[in-house]
Amino acid sequence: MAFEDLKIEVSRIADKIEDSATSKMTAICELLRERIEYYDWVGFYMANHEKRTLHLEAFAGEPTDHTVIPFGKGICGQVAESNANFVVPDVKAQDNYIACSITVKSEIVIPLFKDGKNIGQIDIDSSHVDPFTKDDEDFLEFVNVQVAALL
């Protein structure tokens, strides 16, 4: 899997004029899940700052009960408050982890910024322990720039 090739495909999806932002986000989730072997669940959560909650906007993978997450709760909720990337090599080592599936072993969450404000995030779950690298972080930051331009 080459992140550079995927960047081209993500940009093509983002550039489709006829699709809505949500359908483009879903297509990006599906692309990443299909093409990156250790991305087992991919989703975008969008922030509601008034209610201090994250809301699942688009995803690919098994459905989740975690469609609304309070700021501060779980990895996603922590990223909503910290505005920083969060890579969890082994979810068993995290006290504030929300279990979505017994198969999840690791997670990466990258905040999504628009005009300097954290408006959401991309969340990736993996059934592998410690698969995420700096290359994943850089690639997902690129993906979020593309998504922010849609919103």
CSV table of N, CA and C in Angstrom, one decimal, residues 112-119 144-145 148-149 151:
chain,number,residue,atom,x,y,z
A,112,LEU,N,-9.5,17.1,13.0
A,112,LEU,CA,-9.8,17.7,11.7
A,112,LEU,C,-10.1,19.2,12.0
A,113,PHE,N,-9.3,20.0,11.4
A,113,PHE,CA,-9.4,21.5,11.6
A,113,PHE,C,-9.9,22.2,10.4
A,114,LYS,N,-10.7,23.2,10.7
A,114,LYS,CA,-11.2,24.1,9.6
A,114,LYS,C,-11.1,25.5,10.2
A,115,ASP,N,-10.3,26.4,9.5
A,115,ASP,CA,-10.1,27.8,10.0
A,115,ASP,C,-9.5,27.8,11.4
A,116,GLY,N,-8.7,26.8,11.7
A,116,GLY,CA,-8.0,26.8,13.0
A,116,GLY,C,-8.8,26.2,14.1
A,117,LYS,N,-10.0,25.8,13.8
A,117,LYS,CA,-10.9,25.2,14.9
A,117,LYS,C,-11.0,23.7,14.7
A,118,ASN,N,-10.9,22.9,15.8
A,118,ASN,CA,-11.1,21.5,15.7
A,118,ASN,C,-12.6,21.2,15.5
A,119,ILE,N,-13.0,20.8,14.3
A,119,ILE,CA,-14.4,20.5,14.0
A,119,ILE,C,-14.8,19.1,14.0
A,144,ASN,N,-7.6,14.7,6.3
A,144,ASN,CA,-8.4,15.7,7.0
A,144,ASN,C,-8.4,17.0,6.3
A,145,VAL,N,-7.2,17.4,5.7
A,145,VAL,CA,-7.2,18.7,5.0
A,145,VAL,C,-8.2,18.6,3.8
A,148,ALA,N,-11.7,18.8,5.2
A,148,ALA,CA,-12.1,20.1,5.7
A,148,ALA,C,-12.5,21.0,4.6
A,149,ALA,N,-11.9,20.9,3.4
A,149,ALA,CA,-12.2,21.7,2.3
A,149,ALA,C,-13.6,21.4,1.8
A,151,LEU,N,-16.2,21.0,3.8
A,151,LEU,CA,-17.2,21.4,4.8
A,151,LEU,C,-17.3,22.9,4.8
